Structure formats: C-alpha cells, structure tokens
Coordinates of C-alpha atoms in Angstrom, one line a residue:
X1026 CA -32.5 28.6 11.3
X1027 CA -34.6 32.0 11.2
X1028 CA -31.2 33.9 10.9
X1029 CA -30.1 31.8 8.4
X1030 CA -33.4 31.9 6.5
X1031 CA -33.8 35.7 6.6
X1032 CA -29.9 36.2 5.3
X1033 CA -31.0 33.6 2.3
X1034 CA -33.9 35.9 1.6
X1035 CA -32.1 39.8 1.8
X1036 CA -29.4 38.1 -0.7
X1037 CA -32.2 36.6 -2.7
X1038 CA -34.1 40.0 -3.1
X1039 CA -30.1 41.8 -3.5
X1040 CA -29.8 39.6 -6.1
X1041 CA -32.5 40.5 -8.4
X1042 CA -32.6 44.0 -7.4
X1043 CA -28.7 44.2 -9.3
X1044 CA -29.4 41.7 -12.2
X1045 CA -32.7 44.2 -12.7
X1046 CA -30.2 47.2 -12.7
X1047 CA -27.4 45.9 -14.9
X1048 CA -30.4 44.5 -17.3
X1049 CA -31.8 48.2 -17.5
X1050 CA -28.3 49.4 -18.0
X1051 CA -28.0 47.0 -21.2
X1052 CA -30.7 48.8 -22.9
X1053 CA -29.8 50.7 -26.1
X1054 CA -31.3 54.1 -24.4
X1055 CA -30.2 53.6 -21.3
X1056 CA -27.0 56.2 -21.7
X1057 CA -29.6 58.8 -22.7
X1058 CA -32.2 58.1 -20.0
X1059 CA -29.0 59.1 -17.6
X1060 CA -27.9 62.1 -19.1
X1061 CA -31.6 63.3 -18.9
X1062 CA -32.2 62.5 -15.7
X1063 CA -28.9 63.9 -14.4
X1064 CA -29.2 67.3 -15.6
X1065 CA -33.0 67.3 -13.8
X1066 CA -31.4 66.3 -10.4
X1067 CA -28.6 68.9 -10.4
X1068 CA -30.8 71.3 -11.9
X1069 CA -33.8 71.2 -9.1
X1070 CA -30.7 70.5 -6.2
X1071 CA -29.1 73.5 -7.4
X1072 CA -32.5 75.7 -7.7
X1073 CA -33.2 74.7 -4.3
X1074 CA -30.0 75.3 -2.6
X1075 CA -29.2 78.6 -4.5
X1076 CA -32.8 79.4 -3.0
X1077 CA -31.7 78.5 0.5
X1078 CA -28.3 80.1 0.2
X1079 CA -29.2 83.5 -1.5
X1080 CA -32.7 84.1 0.5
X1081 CA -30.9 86.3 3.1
X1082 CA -28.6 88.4 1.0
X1083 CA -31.1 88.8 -1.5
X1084 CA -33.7 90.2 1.3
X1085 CA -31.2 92.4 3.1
X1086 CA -30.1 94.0 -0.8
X1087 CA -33.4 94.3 -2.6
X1088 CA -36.3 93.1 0.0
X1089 CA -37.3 90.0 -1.7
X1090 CA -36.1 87.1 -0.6
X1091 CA -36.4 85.1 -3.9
X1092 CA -35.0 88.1 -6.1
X1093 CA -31.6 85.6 -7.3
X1094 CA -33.8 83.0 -7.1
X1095 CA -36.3 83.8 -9.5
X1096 CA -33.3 85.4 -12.0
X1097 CA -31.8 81.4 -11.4
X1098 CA -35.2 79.7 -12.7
X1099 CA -35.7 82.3 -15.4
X1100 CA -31.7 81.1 -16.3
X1101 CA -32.9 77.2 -15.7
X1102 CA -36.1 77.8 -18.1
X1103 CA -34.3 79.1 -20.9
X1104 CA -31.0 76.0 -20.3
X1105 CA -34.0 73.4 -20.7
X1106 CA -35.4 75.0 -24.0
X1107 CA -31.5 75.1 -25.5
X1108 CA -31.4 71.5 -23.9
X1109 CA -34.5 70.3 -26.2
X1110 CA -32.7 72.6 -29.0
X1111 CA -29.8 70.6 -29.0
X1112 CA -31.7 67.3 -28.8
X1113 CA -33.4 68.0 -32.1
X1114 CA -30.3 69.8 -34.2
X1115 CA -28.9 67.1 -36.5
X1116 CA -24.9 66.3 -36.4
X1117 CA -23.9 67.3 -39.5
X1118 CA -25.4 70.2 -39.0
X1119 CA -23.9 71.1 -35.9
X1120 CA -21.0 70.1 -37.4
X1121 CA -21.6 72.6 -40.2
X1122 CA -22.1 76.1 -37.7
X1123 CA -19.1 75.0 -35.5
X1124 CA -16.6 77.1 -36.8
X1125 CA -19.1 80.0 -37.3
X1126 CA -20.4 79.8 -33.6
X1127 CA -17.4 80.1 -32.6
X1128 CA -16.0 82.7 -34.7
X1129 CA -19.0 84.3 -32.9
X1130 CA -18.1 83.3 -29.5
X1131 CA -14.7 84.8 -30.3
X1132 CA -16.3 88.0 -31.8
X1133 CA -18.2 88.5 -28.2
X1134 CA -14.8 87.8 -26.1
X1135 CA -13.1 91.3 -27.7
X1136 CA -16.9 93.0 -27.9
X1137 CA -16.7 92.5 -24.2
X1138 CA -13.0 94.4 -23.3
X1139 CA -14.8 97.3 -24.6
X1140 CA -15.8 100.0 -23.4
X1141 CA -19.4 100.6 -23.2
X1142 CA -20.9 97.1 -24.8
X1143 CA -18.9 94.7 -22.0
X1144 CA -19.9 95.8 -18.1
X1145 CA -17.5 96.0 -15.7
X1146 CA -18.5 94.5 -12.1
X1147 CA -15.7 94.4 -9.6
X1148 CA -12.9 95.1 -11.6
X1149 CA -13.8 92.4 -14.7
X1150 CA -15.1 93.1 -17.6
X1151 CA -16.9 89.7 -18.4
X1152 CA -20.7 90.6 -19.2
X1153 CA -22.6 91.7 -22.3
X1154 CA -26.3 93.2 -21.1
X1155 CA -29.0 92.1 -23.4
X1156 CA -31.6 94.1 -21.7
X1157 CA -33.4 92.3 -19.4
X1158 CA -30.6 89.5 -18.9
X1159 CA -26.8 89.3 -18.7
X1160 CA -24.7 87.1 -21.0
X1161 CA -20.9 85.9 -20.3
X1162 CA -19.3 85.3 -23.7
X1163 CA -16.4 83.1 -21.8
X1164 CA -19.0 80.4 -21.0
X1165 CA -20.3 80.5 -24.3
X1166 CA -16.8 79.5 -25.9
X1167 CA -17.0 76.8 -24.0
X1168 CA -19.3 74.9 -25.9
X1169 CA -17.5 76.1 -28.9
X1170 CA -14.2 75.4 -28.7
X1171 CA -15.4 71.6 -27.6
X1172 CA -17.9 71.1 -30.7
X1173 CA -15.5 73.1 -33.5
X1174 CA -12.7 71.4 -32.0
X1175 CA -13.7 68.1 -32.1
X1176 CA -15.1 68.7 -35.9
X1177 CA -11.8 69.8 -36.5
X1178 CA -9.6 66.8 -35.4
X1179 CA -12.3 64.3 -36.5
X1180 CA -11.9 65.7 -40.0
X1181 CA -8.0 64.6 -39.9
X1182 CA -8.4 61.8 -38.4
X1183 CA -5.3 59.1 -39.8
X1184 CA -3.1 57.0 -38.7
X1185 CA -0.6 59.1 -41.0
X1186 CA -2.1 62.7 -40.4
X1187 CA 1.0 64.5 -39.7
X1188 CA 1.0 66.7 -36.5
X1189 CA 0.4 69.9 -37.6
X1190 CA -3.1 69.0 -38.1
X1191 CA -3.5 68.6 -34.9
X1192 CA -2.0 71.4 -33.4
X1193 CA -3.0 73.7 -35.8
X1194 CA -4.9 75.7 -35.9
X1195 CA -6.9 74.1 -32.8
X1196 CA -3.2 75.5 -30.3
X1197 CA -3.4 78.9 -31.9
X1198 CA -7.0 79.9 -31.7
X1199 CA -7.2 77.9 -27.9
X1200 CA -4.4 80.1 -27.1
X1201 CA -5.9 83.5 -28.3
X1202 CA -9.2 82.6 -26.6
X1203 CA -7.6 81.6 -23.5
X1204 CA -5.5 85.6 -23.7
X1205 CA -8.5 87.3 -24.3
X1206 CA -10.2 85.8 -21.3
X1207 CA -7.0 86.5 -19.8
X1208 CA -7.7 90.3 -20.2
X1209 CA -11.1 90.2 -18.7
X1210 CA -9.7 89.4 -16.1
X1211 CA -10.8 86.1 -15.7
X1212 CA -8.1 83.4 -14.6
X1213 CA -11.1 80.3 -13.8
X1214 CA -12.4 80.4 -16.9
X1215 CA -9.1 80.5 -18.5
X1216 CA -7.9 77.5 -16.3
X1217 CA -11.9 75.6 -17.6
X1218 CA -10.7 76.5 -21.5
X1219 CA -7.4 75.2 -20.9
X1220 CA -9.0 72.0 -19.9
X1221 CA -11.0 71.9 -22.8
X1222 CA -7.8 72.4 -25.2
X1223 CA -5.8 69.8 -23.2
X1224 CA -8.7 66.7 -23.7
X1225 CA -8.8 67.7 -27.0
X1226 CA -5.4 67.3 -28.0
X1227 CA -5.6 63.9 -25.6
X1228 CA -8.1 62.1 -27.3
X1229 CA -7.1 63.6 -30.6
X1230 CA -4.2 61.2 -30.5
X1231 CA -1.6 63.8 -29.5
X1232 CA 1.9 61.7 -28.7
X1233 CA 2.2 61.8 -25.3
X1234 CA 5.9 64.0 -25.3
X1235 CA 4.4 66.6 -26.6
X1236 CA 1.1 66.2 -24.7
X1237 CA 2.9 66.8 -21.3
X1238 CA 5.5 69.8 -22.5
X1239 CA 2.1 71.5 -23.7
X1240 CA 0.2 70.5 -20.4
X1241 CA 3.5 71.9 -17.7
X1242 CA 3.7 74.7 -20.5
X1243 CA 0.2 75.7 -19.1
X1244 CA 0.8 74.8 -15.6
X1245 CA 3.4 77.5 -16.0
X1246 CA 1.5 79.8 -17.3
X1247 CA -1.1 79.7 -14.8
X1248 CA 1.0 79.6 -11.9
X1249 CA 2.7 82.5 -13.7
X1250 CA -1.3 84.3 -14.0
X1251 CA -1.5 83.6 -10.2
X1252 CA 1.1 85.1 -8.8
X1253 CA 1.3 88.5 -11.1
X1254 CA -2.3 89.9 -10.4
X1255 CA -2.6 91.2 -6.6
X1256 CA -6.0 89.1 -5.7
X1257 CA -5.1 86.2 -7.2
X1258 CA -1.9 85.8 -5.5
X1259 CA -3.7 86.4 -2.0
X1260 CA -5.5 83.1 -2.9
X1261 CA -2.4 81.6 -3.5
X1262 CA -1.3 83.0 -0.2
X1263 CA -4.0 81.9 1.3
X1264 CA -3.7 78.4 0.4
X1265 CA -0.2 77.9 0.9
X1266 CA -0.4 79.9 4.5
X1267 CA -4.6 79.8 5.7
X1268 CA -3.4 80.9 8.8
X1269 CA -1.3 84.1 8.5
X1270 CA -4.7 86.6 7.9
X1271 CA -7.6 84.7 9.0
X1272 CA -9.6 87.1 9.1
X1273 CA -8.5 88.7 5.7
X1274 CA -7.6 86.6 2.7
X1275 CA -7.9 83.2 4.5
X1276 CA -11.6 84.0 5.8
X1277 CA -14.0 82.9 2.9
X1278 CA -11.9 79.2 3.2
X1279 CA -11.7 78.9 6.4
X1280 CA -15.6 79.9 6.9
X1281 CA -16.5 77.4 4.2
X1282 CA -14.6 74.6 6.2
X1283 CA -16.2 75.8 9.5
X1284 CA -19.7 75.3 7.3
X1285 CA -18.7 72.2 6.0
X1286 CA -17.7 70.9 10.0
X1287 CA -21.0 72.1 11.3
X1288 CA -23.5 70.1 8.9
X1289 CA -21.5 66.6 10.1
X1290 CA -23.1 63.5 8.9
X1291 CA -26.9 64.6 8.1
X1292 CA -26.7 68.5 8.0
X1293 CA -29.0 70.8 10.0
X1294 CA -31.4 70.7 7.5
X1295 CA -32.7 72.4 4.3
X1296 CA -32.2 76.3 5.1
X1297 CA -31.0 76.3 8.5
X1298 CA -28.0 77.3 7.7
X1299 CA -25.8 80.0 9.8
X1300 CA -22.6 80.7 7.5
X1301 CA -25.5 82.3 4.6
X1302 CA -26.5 84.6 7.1
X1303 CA -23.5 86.7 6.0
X1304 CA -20.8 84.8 7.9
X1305 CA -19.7 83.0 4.0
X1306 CA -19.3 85.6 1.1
X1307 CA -20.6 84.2 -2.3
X1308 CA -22.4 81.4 -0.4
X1309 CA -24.8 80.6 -3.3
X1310 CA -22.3 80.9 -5.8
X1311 CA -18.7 80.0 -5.8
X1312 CA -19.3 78.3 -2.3
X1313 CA -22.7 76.7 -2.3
X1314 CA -21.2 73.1 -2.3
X1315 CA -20.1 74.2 1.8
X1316 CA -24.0 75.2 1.8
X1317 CA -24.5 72.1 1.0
X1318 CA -22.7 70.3 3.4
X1319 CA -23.9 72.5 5.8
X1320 CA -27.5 71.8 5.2
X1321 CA -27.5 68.7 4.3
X1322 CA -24.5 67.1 5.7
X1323 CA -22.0 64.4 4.3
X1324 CA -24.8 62.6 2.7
X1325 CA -26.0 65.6 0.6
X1326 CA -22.3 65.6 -0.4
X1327 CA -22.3 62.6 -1.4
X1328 CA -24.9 62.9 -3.2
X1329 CA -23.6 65.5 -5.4
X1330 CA -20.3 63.7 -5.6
X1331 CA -22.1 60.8 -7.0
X1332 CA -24.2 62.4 -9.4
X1333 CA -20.9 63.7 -11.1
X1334 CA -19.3 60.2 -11.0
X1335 CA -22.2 58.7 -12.5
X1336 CA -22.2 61.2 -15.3
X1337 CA -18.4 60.3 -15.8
X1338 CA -19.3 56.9 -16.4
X1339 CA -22.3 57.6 -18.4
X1340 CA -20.6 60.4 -20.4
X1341 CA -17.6 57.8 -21.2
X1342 CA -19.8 55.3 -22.3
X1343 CA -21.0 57.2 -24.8
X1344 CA -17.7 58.2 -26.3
X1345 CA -17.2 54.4 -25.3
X1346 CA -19.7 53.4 -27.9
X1347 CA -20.3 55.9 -30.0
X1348 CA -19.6 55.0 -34.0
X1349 CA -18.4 58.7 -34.9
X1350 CA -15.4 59.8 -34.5
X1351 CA -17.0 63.3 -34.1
X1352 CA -19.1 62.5 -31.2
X1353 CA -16.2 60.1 -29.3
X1354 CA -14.2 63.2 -29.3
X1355 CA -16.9 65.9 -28.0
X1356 CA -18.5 63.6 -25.6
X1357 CA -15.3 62.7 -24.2
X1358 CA -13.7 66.5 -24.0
X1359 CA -17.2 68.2 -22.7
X1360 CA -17.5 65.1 -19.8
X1361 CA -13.6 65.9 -19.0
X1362 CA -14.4 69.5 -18.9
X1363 CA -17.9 69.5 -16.8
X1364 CA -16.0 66.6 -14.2
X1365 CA -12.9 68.8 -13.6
X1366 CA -14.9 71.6 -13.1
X1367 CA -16.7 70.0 -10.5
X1368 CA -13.9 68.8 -8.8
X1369 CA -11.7 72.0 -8.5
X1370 CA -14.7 73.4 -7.1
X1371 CA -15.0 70.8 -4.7
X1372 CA -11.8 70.6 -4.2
X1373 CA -10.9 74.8 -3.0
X1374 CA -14.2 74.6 -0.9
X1375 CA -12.6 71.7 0.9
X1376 CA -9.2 73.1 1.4
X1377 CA -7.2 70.7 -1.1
X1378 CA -7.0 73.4 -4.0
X1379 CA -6.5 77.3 -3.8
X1380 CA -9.7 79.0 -4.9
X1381 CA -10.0 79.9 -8.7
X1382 CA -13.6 81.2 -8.6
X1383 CA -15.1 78.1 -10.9
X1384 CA -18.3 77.3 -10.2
X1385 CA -19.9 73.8 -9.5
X1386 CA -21.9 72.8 -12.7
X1387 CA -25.6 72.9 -12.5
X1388 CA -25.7 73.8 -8.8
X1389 CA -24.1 77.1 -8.3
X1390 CA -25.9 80.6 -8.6
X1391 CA -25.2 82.0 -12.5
X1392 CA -27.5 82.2 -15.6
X1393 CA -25.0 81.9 -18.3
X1394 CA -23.0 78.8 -16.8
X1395 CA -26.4 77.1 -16.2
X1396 CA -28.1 77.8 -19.6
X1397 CA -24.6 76.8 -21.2
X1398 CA -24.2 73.8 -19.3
X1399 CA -27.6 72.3 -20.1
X1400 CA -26.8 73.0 -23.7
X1401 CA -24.0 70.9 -23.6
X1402 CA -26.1 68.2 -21.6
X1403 CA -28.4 68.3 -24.5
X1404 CA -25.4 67.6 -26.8
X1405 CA -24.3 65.1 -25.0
X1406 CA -27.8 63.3 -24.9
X1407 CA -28.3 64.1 -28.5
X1408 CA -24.5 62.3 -28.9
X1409 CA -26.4 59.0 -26.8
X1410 CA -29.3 58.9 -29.3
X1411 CA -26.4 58.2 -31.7
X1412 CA -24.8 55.2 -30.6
X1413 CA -25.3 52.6 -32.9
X1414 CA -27.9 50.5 -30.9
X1415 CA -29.9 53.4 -30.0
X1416 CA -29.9 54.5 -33.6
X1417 CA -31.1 50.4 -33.9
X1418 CA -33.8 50.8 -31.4
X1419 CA -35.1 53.9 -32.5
X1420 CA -35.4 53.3 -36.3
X1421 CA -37.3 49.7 -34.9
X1422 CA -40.2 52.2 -33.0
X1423 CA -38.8 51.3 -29.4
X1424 CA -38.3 55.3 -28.5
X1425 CA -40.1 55.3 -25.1
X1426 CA -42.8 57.4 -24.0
X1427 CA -40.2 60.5 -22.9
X1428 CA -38.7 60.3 -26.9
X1429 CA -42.3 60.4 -28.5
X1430 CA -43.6 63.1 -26.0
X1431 CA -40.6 65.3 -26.8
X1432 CA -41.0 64.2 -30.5
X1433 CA -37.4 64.4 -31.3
X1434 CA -36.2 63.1 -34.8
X1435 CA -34.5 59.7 -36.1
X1436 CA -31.0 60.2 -35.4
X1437 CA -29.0 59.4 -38.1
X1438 CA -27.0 56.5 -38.2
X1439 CA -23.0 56.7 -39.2
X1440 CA -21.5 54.9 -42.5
X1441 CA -18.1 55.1 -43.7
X1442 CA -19.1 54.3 -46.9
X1443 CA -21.4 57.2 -46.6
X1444 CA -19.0 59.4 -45.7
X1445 CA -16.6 58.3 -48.4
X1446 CA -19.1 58.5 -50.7
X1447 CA -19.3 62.2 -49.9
X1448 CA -16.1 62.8 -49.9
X1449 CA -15.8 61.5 -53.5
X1450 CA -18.9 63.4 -54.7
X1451 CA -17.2 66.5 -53.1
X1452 CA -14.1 65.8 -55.3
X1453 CA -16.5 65.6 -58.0
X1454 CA -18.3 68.7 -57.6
X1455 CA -15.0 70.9 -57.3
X1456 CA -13.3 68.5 -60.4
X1457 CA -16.3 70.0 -62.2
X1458 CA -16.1 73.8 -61.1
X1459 CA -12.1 73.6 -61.6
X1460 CA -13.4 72.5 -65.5
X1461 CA -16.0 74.9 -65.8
X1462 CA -13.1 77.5 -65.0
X1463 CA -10.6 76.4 -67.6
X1464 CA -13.3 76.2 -70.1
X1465 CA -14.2 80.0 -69.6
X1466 CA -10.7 81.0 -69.8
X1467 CA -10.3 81.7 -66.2
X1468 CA -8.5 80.6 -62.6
X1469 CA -9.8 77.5 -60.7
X1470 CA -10.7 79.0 -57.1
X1471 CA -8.7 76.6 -55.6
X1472 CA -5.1 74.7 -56.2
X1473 CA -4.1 74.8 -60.0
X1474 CA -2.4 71.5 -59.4
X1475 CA -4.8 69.7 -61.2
X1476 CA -5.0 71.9 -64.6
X1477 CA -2.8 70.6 -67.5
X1478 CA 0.7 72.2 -68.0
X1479 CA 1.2 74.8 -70.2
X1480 CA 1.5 74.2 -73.8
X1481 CA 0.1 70.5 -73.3
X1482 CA -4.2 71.0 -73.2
X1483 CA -4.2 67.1 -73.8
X1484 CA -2.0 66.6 -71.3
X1485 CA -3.7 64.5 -68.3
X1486 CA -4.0 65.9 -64.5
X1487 CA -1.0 65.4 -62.6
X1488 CA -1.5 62.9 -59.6
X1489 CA -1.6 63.4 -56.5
X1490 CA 1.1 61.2 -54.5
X1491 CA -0.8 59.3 -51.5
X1492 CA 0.6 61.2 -48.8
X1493 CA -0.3 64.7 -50.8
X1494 CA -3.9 63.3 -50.0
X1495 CA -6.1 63.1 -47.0
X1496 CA -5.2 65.1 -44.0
X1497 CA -2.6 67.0 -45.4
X1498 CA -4.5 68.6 -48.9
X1499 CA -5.1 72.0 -48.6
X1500 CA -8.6 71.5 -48.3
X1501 CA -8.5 69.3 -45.6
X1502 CA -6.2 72.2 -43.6
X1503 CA -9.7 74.0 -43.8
X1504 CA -11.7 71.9 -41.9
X1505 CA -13.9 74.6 -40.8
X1506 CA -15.5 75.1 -44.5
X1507 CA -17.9 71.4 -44.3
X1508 CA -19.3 72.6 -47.4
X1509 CA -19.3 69.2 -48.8
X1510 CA -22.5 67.2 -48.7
X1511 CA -21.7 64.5 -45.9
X1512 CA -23.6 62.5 -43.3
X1513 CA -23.1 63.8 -39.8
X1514 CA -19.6 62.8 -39.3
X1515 CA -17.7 62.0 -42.6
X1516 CA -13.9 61.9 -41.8
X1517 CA -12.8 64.2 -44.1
X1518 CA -9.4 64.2 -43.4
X1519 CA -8.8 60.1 -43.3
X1520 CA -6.1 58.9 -45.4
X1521 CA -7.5 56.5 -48.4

C-alpha cells in the first residue's frame, strides 16, 4: 500500500508540474520569453566554454589567459545592444532599409577582396579592421539576404504571381553573393548563404521541381568548390578516408572524437580539459562543441542539443502563428539557417559530416558571428511580439515586468485592409504625380500606359487587364523601393 501510495503521489505532482508547463506555454508571450532566454543560455555557455577552451593558447601567445576571452565579451556586449536594437526597430521600417542594408552588406563583400581595406589571415581575405575591432562582411549578409529576401517574396505574394518573381531577382543576387564569398575564400559561409537562399525559395512557395534541380544544382556546386581548392579537398579526404594520414589531415577529427570519448557520460569537469592544452587546434572555435563534451560530458551535449531543438520549435511557432506574411517567411528562413548551422557543426565534430569550418551559433569563439547572431535573435523576438495575441496582450497592458523594464514599444498589429488601403493610396499618390506631369508638358517618371493616346486628351486611361496587375506591374518587380506608405507588412504584390 506505501508503494502504491507514493507512485499515486509522483504522478500526482507529474501531473501538475506538465499541465503548469503547457499552461505557461499558452500564454500570448510565451514564444518571446523563449527566444530571450535562449540567446542568454547559449550566450553565457559559450562565454564560459570559449573561456575554458582558449585560456591556454591565449596564455602561451600573449601571456593573459583571458586575452580571446575578454575580446568574446566585448563581442557578446555589443550582440546584446543590437539585440535590444532590433527589439525596438518597427517592421515596416525594417522592411523599408532591407534592400539598402544589403546593398551595403554587398558593397563590404567586394571592399573586402581588396587590397589594403580587407585583411588577409591564413590565406582568406574575409575581415575589414575598424580599429580597435574586426568585422566579417559574410556574416553580416547573412541577416540581409534573410530580411530583404523575405520583404521581397512577401511583396509578391499570390496565388497567381508568376515565377519569375520569385526567382528573380532573389536567384541572381543569392548567386553573386554566394561567388564573392566564394573568392574570399570562404566555402562555410558560402554553404550557410546557400541555406538561407534554399528556405527562402521553400517557404516562398517555390514548386517543388524546381526546388530540388536548384537544391542538387548547389549540391553540385559545392562538391565541385570542395574538391578544386587543395585544403578543402584534404577535408574531403579526410572524411571519406580518416585513417590514411592520422596524423596529418585526419588529426583535428580524430582528436575531436578522442575529446568527445574522454568526457563519457558527465565530462571531467569545467576546464579540465586535456585536448585544449594544444592536443585540438581551433578548440574554442570551430571545435568547442568536442570541448564541450569533453568537459562536460554527454549531458552538457545534450544540453546544447536541446537548446537548439527548443529554439526550432519556438522559432516555428512563430512563423506558425504569425499574421504577416513578412515575418512567417524571415522567422522561418533565419530558424532554418541558425538550426542547420548548428547541426553541420555538430555534425563534422562528430564524424558524420566532413569539416566546413562553420561555427556553432552563440557558442563558438568569433565577434562578428556572435554579434550577428544575436541580432537576428532580436529579430526574431521582435517577430514574437507580433503575433496576433501578443500584439492582443500587449495593447491590453499585460507586457510583464522584462517588456516594461526594457521599455520596448506597442508592436503594431497586421490588417489587410490596412495594407490595401496603402496600396491604393500609393496608386493615388503616383495617379497624381503622373497628372501633374502631363499637365506641365512633360514625361510621367514611370509607365506611360496610363496617359491618353495621342491625338485623343479626352480619351480615358487605358485599363489595366487583371493579370497586368499585382505581382507582375512593373512596380511590383521593384520590391526593394517600399516607398509607399504601408503598415509593417502590406503585400504589395498580392493579386486583387
């Protein structure tokens, strides 16, 4: 009976403990709460383990043991302040700057292949120095491609958009991106922006032919990459033979496995490691997730494992629910890009992928990925203020102490009407500057479809057929010129 009573009692508290869970995840704020608090954890784990993993190197180099370190936090410190700047910058206005941030982003990608602006560090030339810091212009487009992207495909958004407005010009400027990271050289970050492109074009309706001849086109391509540059295909050789030079090409994998065997089930314990002490090359960097292991052992893996699969689910959820079409397409392609970055990281420390030099999000040792990365956090956050019961919530005063301390701003909520309403006062404005033009004797700036024929001034403006309108006008081909007045995310480009 005292068995029987005590199993009654552990379901009894289970019980409660899961309802109380589920019930927390039910609250409108609740997809925020986890993006914040899941960009703290993997922040802090990877100061600490970048500490851990870079204190000898960074002694035996400069004499300080906390020299990468301290470069890591200054990275982190700056990462949270864009975080809180991209919890407070409006949609529509991030819509607005996508396309010039990253005609910018582009701009730094060919400042950087020359010659006295971009530094050359082992052979690539990925880094712009800014004085007392060091940025990397391929992390930066990143974040550009995802947010001007998905402005671009949410603004020809139909069920009749025809598929040119898909591809282009989002295939053509992924493609130059992707060859002038190319020339760096820089094959991991090419592989991360291909990545990006390919979730766009997924969840921007692409049919699914085409969808997988563009996705073994760039399988190609990077196998292709691999094989034709002399380091890359040692990894390759490496991976497909570990044991042919094990001391050689195969000895930074096979030293992370060894690293990985020795921690077991609960590590040896927070800086005890022996593979940092030289044995592991680019320990608290490319490899800090064998560190990891190490240290703390299959549970700190799974820790980190689990962190990333909870922000898949949370980062879903909010494309999930969200009301935009502008924010279902960037939450969705930056969760697809941060997850598979994780993984092919996890997945050439562990043996199962050749190594491609991609670091683990949040955790590894680099200022630019880090301060990038918790920008797009903060996007993503901002994107779970947005949801339509959040936007409820918040407009009723139920913001929670972390929302009022950080003061952030009323997200706004998404209309259609709104947005059409825009639309049509856009159509407005320019039916008014096109008449302003013929009365002065000169041009419209734009089509002269709508001025009367010649010879007939009472003549009435031609019509536009139904499928002239919408995603495949002119204007709507120039997605990246929002200068219409329109809530956050007006579909532009939706058929009427």
């Amino acid at each position: 009976m005292t068995e029987t009573t005590t199993r009654r009692r552990t379901r009894g508290a289970q019980a409660p403990a899961a309802t109380k869970f589920l019930a927390w995840l039910a609250r409108p704020l609740a997809s925020f709460h986890l993006i914040v608090t899941i960009a703290i954890l993997l922040t802090v784990l990877g100061l600490v383990m970048v500490l851990s993993a870079s204190s000898v190197e960074a002694y035996a180099e400069g004499g300080s043991a906390y020299s990468l370190f301290v470069q890591q936090a200054m990275f982190a410190a700056i990462g949270a302040v864009l975080f809180y700047i991209a919890l407070r910058i409006p949609m529509r206005r991030l819509r607005q700057w996508s396309f010039p941030m990253f005609a910018l982003s582009v701009v730094a990608l060919v400042l950087v292949l020359i010659p006295g602006i971009g530094t050359e560090v082992q052979g690539s030339r990925r880094w712009i120095d800014l004085g007392a810091i060091s940025v990397q212009p391929s992390e930066i487009v990143k974040v550009t491609l995802v947010v001007w992207g998905a402005h671009l495909l949410a603004s020809r958004r139909s069920e009749q958009a025809p598929l040119k407005d898909i591809l282009v010009p989002l295939v053509p400027a992924g493609m130059l991106v992707c060859l002038l990271v190319v020339l760096e050289p820089n094959l991991s970050t090419t592989i991360a922006l291909g990545i990006v492109l390919a979730a766009l074009l997924w969840f921007g309706g692409l049919p699914m032919r085409l969808f997988v001849a563009i996705v073994v086109s760039g399988a190609v391509a990077a196998a292709v990459l691999a094989l034709s540059a002399g380091y890359r295909s040692n990894r390759m050789r490496a991976f497909f033979n570990p044991g042919e030079d094990p001391q050689g090409i195969g000895y930074q994998a096979r030293q992370a496995m060894f690293s990985l065997a020795d921690g077991g089930i609960w590590g040896r314990g927070l800086g005890q490691s022996r593979a940092k002490w030289s044995y592991l090359p680019n320990s608290h960097n490319d490899f800090i997730f064998a560190i990891i292991g190490e240290e703390l052992g299959f549970l700190g893996c799974a820790l980190v494992l689990g962190l990333f699969a909870l922000f898949v689910y949370t980062g879903l959820r909010i494309a999930a629910r969200s009301a935009d079409p502008f924010l279902r397409l960037l939450t969705a392609t930056a969760t697809t890009w941060i997850t598979a970055q994780a993984l092919i990281n996890v997945g050439y420390v562990v043996g199962l992928l050749p190594v491609t030099g991609l670091q683990l999000p949040l955790v590894s040792a680099g200022g630019s990925s880090l301060a990038i990365t918790l920008f797009m956090f903060g996007i993503i956050a901002n994107a779970a203020r947005h949801e339509p019961e959040a936007v409820s919530a918040l407009e009723n005063g139920q913001d929670g102490r972390f929302s009022r301390l950080l003061r952030l701003p009323k997200p706004e909520a998404y209309s259609p009407a709104k947005a059409e309403a825009a639309r049509a006062r856009s159509v407005a404005k320019a039916a008014a500057q096109r008449a302003r033009a013929a009365s002065k004797g000169k041009p419209p700036e734009r089509s002269r479809q709508a001025l009367p024929p010649r010879g007939r001034s009472d003549a009435p403006p031609r019509r536009r057929s139904s499928e002239s309108r919408g995603t495949s006008s002119a204007r709507a081909t120039r997605a990246w010129e929002p200068t219409y007045p329109m809530p956050h995310a007006g579909e532009r480009g939706r058929s009427r």
